[in-house]
Coordinates of C-alpha atoms in Angstrom, one line a residue:
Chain A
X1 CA 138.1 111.3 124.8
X2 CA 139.2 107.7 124.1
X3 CA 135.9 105.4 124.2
X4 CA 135.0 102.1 122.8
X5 CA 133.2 102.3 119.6
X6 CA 133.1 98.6 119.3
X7 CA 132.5 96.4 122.1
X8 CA 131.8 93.1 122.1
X9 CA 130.7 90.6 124.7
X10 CA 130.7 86.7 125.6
X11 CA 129.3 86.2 122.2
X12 CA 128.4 82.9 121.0
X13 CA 127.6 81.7 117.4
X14 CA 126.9 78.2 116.2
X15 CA 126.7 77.0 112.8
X16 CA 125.2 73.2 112.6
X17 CA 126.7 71.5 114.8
X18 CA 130.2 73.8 114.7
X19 CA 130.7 76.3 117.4
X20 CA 132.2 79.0 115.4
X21 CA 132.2 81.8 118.3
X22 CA 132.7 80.7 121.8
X23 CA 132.6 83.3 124.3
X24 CA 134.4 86.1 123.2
X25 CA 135.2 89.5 123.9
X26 CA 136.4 92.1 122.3
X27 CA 136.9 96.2 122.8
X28 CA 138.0 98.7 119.6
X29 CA 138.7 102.0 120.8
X30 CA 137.6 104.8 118.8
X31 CA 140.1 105.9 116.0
X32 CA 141.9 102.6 116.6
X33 CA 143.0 100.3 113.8
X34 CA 142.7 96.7 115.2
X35 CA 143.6 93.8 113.5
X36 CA 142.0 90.0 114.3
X37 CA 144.5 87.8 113.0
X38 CA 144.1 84.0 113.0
X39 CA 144.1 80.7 110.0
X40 CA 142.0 80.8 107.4
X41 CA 138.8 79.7 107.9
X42 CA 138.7 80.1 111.9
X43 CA 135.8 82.0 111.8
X44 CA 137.2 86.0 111.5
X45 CA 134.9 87.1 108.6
X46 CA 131.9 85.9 111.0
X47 CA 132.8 87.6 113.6
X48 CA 133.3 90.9 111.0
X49 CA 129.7 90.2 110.0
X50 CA 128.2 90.0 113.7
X51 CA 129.6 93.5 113.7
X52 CA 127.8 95.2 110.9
X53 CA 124.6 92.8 112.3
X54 CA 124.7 90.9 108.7
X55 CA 124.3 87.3 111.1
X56 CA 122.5 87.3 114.5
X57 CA 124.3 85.8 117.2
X58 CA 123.6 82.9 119.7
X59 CA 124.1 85.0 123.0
X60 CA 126.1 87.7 123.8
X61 CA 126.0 91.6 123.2
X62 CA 127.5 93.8 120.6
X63 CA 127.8 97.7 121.7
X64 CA 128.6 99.7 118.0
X65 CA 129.1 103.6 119.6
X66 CA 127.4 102.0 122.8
X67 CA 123.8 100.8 121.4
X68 CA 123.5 96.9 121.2
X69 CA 122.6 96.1 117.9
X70 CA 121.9 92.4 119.2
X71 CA 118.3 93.1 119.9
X72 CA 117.9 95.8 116.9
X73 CA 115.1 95.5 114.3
X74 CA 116.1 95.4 111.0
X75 CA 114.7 99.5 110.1
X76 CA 117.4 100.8 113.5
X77 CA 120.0 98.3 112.2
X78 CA 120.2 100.2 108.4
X79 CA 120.5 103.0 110.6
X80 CA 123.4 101.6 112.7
X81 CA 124.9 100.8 109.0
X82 CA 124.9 104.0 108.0
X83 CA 128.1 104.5 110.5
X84 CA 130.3 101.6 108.8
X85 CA 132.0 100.7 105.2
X86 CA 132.6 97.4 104.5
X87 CA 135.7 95.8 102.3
X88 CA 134.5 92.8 101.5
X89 CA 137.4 89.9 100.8
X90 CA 136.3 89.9 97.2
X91 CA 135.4 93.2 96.9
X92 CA 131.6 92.7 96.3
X93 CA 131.4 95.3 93.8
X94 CA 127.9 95.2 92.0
X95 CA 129.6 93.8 88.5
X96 CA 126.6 95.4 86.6
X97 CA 127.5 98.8 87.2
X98 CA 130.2 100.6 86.4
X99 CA 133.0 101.8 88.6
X100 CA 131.3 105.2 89.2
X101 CA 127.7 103.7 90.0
X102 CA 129.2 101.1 92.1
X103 CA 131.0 104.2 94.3
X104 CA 128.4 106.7 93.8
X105 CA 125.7 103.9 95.3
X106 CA 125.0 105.1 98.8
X107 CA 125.0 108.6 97.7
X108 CA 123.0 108.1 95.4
X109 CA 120.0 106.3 96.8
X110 CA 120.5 107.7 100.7
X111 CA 121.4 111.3 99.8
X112 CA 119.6 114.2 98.3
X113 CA 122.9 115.6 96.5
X114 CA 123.1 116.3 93.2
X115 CA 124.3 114.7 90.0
X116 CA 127.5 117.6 89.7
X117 CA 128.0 117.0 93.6
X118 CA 127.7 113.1 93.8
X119 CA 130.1 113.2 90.7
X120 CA 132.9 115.3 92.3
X121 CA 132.8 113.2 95.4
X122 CA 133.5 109.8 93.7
X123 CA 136.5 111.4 91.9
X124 CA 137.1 112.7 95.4
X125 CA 137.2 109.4 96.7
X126 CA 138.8 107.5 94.0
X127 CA 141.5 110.1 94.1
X128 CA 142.0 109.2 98.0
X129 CA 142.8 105.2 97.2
X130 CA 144.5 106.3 94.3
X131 CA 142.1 105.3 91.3
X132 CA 141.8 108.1 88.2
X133 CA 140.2 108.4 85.3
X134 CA 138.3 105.1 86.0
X135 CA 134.5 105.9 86.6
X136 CA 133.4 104.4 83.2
X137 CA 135.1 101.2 83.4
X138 CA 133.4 98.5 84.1
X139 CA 133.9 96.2 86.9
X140 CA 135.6 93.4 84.6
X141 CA 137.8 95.7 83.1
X142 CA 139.2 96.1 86.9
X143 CA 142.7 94.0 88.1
X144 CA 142.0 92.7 91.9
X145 CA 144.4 95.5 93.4
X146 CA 141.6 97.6 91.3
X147 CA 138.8 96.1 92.6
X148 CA 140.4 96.5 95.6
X149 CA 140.5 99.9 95.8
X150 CA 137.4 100.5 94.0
X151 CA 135.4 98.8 97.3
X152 CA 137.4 101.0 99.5
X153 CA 136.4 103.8 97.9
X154 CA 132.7 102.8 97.8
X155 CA 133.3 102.4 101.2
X156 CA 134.3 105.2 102.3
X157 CA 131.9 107.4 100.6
X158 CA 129.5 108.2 103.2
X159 CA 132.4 109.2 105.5
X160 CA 131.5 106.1 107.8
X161 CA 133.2 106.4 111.3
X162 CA 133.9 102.7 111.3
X163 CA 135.6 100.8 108.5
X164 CA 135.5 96.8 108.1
X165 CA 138.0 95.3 106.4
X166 CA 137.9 91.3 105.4
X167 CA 141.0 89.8 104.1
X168 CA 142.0 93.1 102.0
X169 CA 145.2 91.4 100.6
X170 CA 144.2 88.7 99.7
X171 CA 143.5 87.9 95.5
X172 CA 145.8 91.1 95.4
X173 CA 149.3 90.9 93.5
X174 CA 152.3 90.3 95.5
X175 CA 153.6 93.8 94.2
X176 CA 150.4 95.4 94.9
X177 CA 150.2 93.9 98.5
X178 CA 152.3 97.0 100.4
X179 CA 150.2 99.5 98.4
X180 CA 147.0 98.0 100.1
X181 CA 148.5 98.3 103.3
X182 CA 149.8 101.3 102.6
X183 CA 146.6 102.5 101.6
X184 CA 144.7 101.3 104.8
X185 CA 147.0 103.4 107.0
X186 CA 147.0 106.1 105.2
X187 CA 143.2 106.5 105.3
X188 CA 143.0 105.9 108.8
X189 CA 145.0 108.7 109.6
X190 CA 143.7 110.7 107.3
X191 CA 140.2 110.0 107.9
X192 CA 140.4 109.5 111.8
X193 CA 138.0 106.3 111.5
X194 CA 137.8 102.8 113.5
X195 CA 138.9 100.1 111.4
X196 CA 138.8 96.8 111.9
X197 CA 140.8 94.1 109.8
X198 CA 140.9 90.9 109.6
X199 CA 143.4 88.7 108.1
X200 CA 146.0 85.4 108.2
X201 CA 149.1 87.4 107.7
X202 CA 150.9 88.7 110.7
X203 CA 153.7 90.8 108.0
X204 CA 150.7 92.4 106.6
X205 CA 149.1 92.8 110.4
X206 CA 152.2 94.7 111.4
X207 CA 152.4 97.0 108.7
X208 CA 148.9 98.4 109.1
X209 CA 147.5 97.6 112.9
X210 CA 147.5 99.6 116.4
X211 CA 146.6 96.8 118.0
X212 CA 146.8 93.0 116.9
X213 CA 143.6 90.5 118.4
X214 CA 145.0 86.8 118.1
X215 CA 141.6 85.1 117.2
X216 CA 141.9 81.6 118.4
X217 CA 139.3 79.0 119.4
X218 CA 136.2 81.3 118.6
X219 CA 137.7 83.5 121.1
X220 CA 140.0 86.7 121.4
X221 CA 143.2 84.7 122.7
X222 CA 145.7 87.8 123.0
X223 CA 145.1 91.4 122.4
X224 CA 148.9 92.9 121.9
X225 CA 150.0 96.0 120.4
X226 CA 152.4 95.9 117.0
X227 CA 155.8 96.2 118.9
X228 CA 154.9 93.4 121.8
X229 CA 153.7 90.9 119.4
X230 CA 156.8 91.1 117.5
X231 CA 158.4 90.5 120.4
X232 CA 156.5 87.5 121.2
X233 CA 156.0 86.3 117.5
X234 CA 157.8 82.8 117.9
X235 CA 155.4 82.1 120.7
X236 CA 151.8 83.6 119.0
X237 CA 153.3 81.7 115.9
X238 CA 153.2 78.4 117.4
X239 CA 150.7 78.4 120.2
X240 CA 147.6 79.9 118.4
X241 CA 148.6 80.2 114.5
X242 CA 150.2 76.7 113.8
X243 CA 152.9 78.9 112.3
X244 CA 150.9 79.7 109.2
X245 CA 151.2 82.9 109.7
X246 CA 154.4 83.5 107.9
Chain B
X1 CA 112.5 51.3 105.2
X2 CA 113.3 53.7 108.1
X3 CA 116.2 55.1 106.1
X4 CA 112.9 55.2 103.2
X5 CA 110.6 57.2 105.2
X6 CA 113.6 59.3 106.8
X7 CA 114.1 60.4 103.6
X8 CA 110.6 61.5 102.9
X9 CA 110.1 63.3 105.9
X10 CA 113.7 65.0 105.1
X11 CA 112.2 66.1 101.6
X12 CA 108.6 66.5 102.8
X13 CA 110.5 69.1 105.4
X14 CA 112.6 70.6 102.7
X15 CA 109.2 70.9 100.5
X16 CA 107.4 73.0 103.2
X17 CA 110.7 75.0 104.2
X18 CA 110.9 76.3 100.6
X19 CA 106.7 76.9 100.4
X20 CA 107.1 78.9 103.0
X21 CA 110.0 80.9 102.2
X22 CA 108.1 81.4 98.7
X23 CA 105.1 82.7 100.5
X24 CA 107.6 85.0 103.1
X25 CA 109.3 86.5 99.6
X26 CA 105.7 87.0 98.2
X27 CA 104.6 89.1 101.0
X28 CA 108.4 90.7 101.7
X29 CA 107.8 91.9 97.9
X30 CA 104.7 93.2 98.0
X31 CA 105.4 95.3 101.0
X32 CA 108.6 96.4 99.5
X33 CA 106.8 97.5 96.3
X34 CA 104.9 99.7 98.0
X35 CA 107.8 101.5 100.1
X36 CA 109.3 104.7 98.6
X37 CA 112.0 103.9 96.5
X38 CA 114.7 105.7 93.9
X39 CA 115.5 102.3 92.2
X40 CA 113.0 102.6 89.1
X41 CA 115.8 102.7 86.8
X42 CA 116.0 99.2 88.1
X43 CA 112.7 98.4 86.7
X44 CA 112.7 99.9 83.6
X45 CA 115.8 97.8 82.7
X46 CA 114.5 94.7 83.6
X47 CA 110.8 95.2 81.8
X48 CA 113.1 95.4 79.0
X49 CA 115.0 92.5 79.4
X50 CA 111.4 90.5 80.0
X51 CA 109.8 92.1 77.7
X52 CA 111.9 94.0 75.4
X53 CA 114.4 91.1 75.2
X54 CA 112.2 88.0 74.5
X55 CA 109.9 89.2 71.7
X56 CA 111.9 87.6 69.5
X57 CA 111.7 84.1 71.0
X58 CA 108.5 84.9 72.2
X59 CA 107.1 86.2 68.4
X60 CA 108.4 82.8 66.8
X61 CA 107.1 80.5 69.0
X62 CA 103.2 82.6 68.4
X63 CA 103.8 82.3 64.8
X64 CA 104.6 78.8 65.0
X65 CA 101.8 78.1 67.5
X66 CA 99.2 79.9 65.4
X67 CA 100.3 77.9 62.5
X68 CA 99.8 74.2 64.0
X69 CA 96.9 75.3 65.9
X70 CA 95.0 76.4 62.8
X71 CA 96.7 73.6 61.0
X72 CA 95.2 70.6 63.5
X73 CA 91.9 72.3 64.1
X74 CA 91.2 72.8 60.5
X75 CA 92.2 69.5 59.1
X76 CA 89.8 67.7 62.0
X77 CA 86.5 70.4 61.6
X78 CA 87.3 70.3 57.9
X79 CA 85.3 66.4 57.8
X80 CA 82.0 68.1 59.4
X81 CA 82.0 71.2 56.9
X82 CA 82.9 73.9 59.9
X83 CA 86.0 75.1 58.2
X84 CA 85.4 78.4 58.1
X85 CA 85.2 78.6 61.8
X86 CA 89.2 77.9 61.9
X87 CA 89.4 81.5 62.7
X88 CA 87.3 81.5 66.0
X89 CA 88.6 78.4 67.6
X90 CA 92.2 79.7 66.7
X91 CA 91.7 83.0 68.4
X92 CA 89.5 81.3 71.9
X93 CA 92.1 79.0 72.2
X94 CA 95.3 81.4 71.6
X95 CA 94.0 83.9 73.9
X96 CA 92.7 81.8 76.3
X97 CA 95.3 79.2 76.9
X98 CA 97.7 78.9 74.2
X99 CA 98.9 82.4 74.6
X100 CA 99.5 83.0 78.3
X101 CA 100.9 78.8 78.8
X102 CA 103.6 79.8 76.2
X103 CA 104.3 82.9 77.5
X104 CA 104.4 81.5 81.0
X105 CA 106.6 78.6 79.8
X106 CA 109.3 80.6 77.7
X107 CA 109.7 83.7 80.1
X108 CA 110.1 80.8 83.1
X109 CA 113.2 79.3 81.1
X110 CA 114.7 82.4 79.9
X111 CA 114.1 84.8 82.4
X112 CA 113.4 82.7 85.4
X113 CA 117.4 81.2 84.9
X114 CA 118.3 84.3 84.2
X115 CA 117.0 85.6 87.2
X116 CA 118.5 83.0 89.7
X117 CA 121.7 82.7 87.9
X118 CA 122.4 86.0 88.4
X119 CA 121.0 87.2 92.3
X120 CA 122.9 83.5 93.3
X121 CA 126.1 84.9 91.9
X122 CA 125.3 88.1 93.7
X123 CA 124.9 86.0 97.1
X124 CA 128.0 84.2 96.0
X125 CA 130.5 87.0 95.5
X126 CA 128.9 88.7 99.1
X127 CA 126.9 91.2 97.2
X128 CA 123.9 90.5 98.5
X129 CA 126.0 91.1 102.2
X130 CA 127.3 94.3 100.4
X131 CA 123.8 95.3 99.6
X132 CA 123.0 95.1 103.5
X133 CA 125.9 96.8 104.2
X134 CA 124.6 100.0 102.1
X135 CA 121.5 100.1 104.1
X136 CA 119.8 98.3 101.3
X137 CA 116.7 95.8 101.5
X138 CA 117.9 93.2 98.7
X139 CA 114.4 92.5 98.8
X140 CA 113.3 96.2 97.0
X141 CA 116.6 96.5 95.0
X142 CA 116.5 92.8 93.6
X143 CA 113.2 91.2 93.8
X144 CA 110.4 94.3 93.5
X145 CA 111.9 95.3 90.1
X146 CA 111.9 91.8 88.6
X147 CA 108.8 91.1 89.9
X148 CA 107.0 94.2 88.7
X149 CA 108.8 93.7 85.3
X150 CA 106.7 90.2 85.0
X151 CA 104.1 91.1 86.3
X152 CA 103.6 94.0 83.8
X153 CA 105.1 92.8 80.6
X154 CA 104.4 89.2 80.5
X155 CA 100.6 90.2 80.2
X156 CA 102.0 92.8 77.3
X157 CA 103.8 89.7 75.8
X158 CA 100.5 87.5 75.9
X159 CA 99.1 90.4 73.6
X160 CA 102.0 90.4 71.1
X161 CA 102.1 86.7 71.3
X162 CA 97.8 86.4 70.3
X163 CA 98.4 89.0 68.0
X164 CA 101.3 86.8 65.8
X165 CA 99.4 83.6 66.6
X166 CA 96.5 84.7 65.1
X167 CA 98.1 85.8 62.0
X168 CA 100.1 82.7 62.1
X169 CA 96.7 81.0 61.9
X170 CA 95.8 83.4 59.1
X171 CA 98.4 82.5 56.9
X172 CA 97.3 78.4 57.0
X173 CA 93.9 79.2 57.3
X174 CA 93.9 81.3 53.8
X175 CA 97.3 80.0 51.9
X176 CA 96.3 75.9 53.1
X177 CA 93.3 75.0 54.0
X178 CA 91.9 77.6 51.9
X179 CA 89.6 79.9 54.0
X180 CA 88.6 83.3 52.8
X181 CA 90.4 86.2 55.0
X182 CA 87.3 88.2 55.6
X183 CA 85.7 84.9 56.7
X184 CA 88.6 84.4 59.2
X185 CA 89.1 87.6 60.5
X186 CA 85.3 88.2 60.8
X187 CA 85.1 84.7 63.4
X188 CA 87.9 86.1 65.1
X189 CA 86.3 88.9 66.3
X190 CA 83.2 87.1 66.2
X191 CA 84.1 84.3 68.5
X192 CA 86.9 86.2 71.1
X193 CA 84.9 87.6 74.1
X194 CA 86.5 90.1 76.5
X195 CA 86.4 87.4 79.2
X196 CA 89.0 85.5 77.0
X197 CA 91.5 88.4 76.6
X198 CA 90.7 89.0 80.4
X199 CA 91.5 85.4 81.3
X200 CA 94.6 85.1 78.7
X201 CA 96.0 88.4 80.6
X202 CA 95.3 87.4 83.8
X203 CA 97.0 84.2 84.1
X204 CA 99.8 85.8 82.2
X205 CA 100.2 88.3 85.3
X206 CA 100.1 85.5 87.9
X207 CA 102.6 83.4 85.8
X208 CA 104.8 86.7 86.0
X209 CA 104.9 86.5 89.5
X210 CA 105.1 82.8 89.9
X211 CA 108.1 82.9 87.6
X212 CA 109.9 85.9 89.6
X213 CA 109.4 84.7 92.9
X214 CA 110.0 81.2 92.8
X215 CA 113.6 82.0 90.7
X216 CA 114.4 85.3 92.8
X217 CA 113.9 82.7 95.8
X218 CA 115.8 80.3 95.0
X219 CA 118.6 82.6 93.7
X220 CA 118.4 83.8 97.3
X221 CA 118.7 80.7 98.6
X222 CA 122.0 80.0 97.2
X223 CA 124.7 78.6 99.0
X224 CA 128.4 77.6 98.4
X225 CA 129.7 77.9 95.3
X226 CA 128.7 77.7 91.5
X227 CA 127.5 73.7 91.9
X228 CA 124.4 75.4 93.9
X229 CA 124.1 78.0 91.2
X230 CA 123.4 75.2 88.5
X231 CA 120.8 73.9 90.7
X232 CA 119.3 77.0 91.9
X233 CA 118.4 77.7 87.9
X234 CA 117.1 74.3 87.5
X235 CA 115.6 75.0 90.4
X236 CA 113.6 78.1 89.2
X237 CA 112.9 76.4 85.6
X238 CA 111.8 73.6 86.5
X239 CA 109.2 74.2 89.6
X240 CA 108.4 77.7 87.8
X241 CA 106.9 75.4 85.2
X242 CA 105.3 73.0 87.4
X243 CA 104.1 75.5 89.1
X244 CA 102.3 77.4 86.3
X245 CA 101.1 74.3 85.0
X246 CA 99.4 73.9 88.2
X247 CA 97.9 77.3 88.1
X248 CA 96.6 76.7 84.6
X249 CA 94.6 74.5 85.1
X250 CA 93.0 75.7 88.1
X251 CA 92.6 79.4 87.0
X252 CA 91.6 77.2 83.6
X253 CA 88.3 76.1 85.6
X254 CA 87.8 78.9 87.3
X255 CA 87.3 81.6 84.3
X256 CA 85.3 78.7 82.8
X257 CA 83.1 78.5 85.5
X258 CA 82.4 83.0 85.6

């Protein structure tokens, strides 16, 4: 049965004096890859951490597999956590651990497995984004396509049902952009998650998305799926992206 | 003059924002010290790069201490005939203040920096956010370990640091000013109480957590870029010393009045 893992409601979120979310609404199916596309700077990556309850909002509700974590204390929102990964834009890979250590990091302090097991799994899951022989390295060694894949693969490893992606191509090579994409869509159907992804690039929106969100305003201006918002790029372009897009 | 006192009601607000997110951090630690937790690896890396890491620094500065302690004392007892007693007033006033102050003062530069320098990069680069993420309290995987590893080894490093002051004294006492090395060694233990290793120690401890939770607060407290990263470790240097100054001399008057 198709339900809404994510759910968001009317929510509001001030910074200052600058009204950053204004009202807005928002449903992600479950198993759905949606991506929020909108400028740089809008307020995307805020709205990605309401989601995972890293900043409080004003008003409004967030359902995450139908519990509002709006109201949550902080001890039932690690909980809540435990259902998500999160690709940070830069990758926020702990740079004084190694590859390995930075993967093995949930398992280790959340799970009773063992030393042979948690091993196994991080080569499991580096193999999946397409990282080998790597564990040792340290996080400095790593290209940003690297580091890249390195955060996906630390998030992943608790099999969340939700994945959070912010920017994930941007800081990456131009070559290594498709292989990011192609990554994301492969582990979505492979892992029959809900992702979420935010980004400014409608080409990299297509190759990747189910659905597209037009974030515009602090608000969701346009939910479309891949096919009807190429049809009605020109338009989107100009009306909420300023054409930046391309 | 209302732009004058806007301005000190800005700062006296700022002043009382960051006491009480000092105090929040204090009691946050504590409480997160005492939770379960499989990050003791964690600690045992940062009580060597307190303690470990600065005995160096810290075992130059003792010697050096020792040597112009025993140096001044004995050159202005030497006109009323007490030189001999260069030992004793070296060792009450290493272990009592000399000791635990220097300690206080190097570990606040070099590890206080340290520590804001690096958990304000953290915030920077959305580690901290990452930590979250992970079902991690920042609090227990950043802040308990550095705190326990100042509070433990900075008293350990006000031992090393009496024990090389005192033979720094030694070495003037008996190669310049002359004074027998029985004579010394005997005032030494002569003159140093328990109450002045106890005091030496115990400011040492509450230096240690001055010193972690002012900089782990401040690293914290980061925001932006690297511009706020330079003055979040000036920041933690500077009011980490003020701030142990402070407590000096008021712990200062307190073990002198038990």
């Amino acid at each position: 049965m198709i339900f809404e893992m994510i759910k968001i409601q009317n929510l509001y979120k001030k910074f200052g004096g600058h009204e950053v979310l204004s009202g807005l609404d928002l449903e992600v199916k479950s198993g759905e890859l949606m991506v929020i596309i909108g400028p740089s700077g809008c307020g995307k990556s805020v709205l990605l951490k309401h989601i995972i309850g890293l900043v409080s909002p004003d008003s409004g509700a967030i359902f995450i597999d139908g519990i509002d974590i709006t109201n949550l204390s902080e001890a039932k929102l690690k909980k809540i956590r435990f259902l998500f990964g999160m690709v940070f834009q830069g990758g926020a890979l702990f740079d004084s651990l190694t590859v390995e250590e930075n993967v093995a990091f949930g398992l280790r302090l959340h799970t009773d497995k063992s030393e042979e097991e948690i091993r196994r799994i991080v080569k499991e899951k580096l193999g999946l984004v397409g990282l080998e022989n790597i564990e040792d390295r340290r996080i400095d060694e790593l290209s940003g396509g690297m580091r890249k894949r390195v955060a996906l693969a630390r998030a992943i490893v608790m099999n969340p049902r939700i994945i959070l992606y912010d920017e994930p191509t941007t800081g990456v090579d131009v070559a290594m952009i498709d292989n990011v994409n192609r990554l994301i869509r492969d582990l979505q159907d492979r892992l029959k998650v809900t992702s979420v992804v935010v980004t400014h690039d409608l080409e990299n929106a297509y190759k990747v998305a189910d659905r597209i969100a037009v974030f515009h305003s602090g608000r969701i201006a346009r939910i479309e799926t891949v096919e009807k918002m190429r049809e009605m790029e020109e338009e989107i372009l100009q009306k909420y992206m300023g054409k930046s897009a391309l | 003059m209302k732009e004058i006192v806007e301005n000190l009601g800005r700062q006296a607000l700022a002043f009382l924002r960051h006491l009480g997110g000092i105090f929040l951090l204090f009691f946050s630690t504590i409480y997160w010290t005492f939770q379960p937790s499989r990050l003791k690896k964690n600690i045992f890396s940062q009580m060597v790069f307190v303690g470990m890491d600065s005995l160096l620094i810290i075992g130059v500065t003792s010697l050096l201490i020792g040597m112009v302690t025993a140096w001044q004392t004995g050159i202005a007892i030497e006109q009323f005939g007490a030189k001999t007693y260069i030992g004793g007033i070296v060792a009450v006033a290493i272990a009592r203040e000399m000791a635990p102050l220097m300690v206080g003062l190097m570990c606040a530069g070099r590890v206080g920096s340290s520590f804001a320098a690096e958990i304000g990069s953290m915030k920077v680069n959305e580690q901290i956010d990452a930590l979250k993420t992970l079902a991690v309290e920042p609090v227990q995987y950043l802040v308990v370990p550095r705190f326990l590893a100042c509070l433990v080894m900075m008293p350990v490093l006000v031992i090393f640091a009496n024990v090389i002051g005192l033979f720094g004294g030694w070495l003037v006492a008996t190669r310049n000013l002359g004074v027998d090395s029985a004579i010394y060694i005997n005032h030494v233990l002569s003159f140093t109480k328990f109450k002045d290793l106890y005091a030496g120690l115990t400011k040492a401890a509450i230096y240690g957590i001055i010193t972690s939770i002012f900089s782990c607060y401040r690293g914290l407290e980061v925001r932006g870029g690297s511009e706020d990263i330079s003055r979040a470790t000036t920041f933690a240097v500077v009011f980490s010393c003020l701030a142990i100054l402070v407590a000096d001399y008021f712990f200062s008057v307190l073990f002198n009045l038990m």
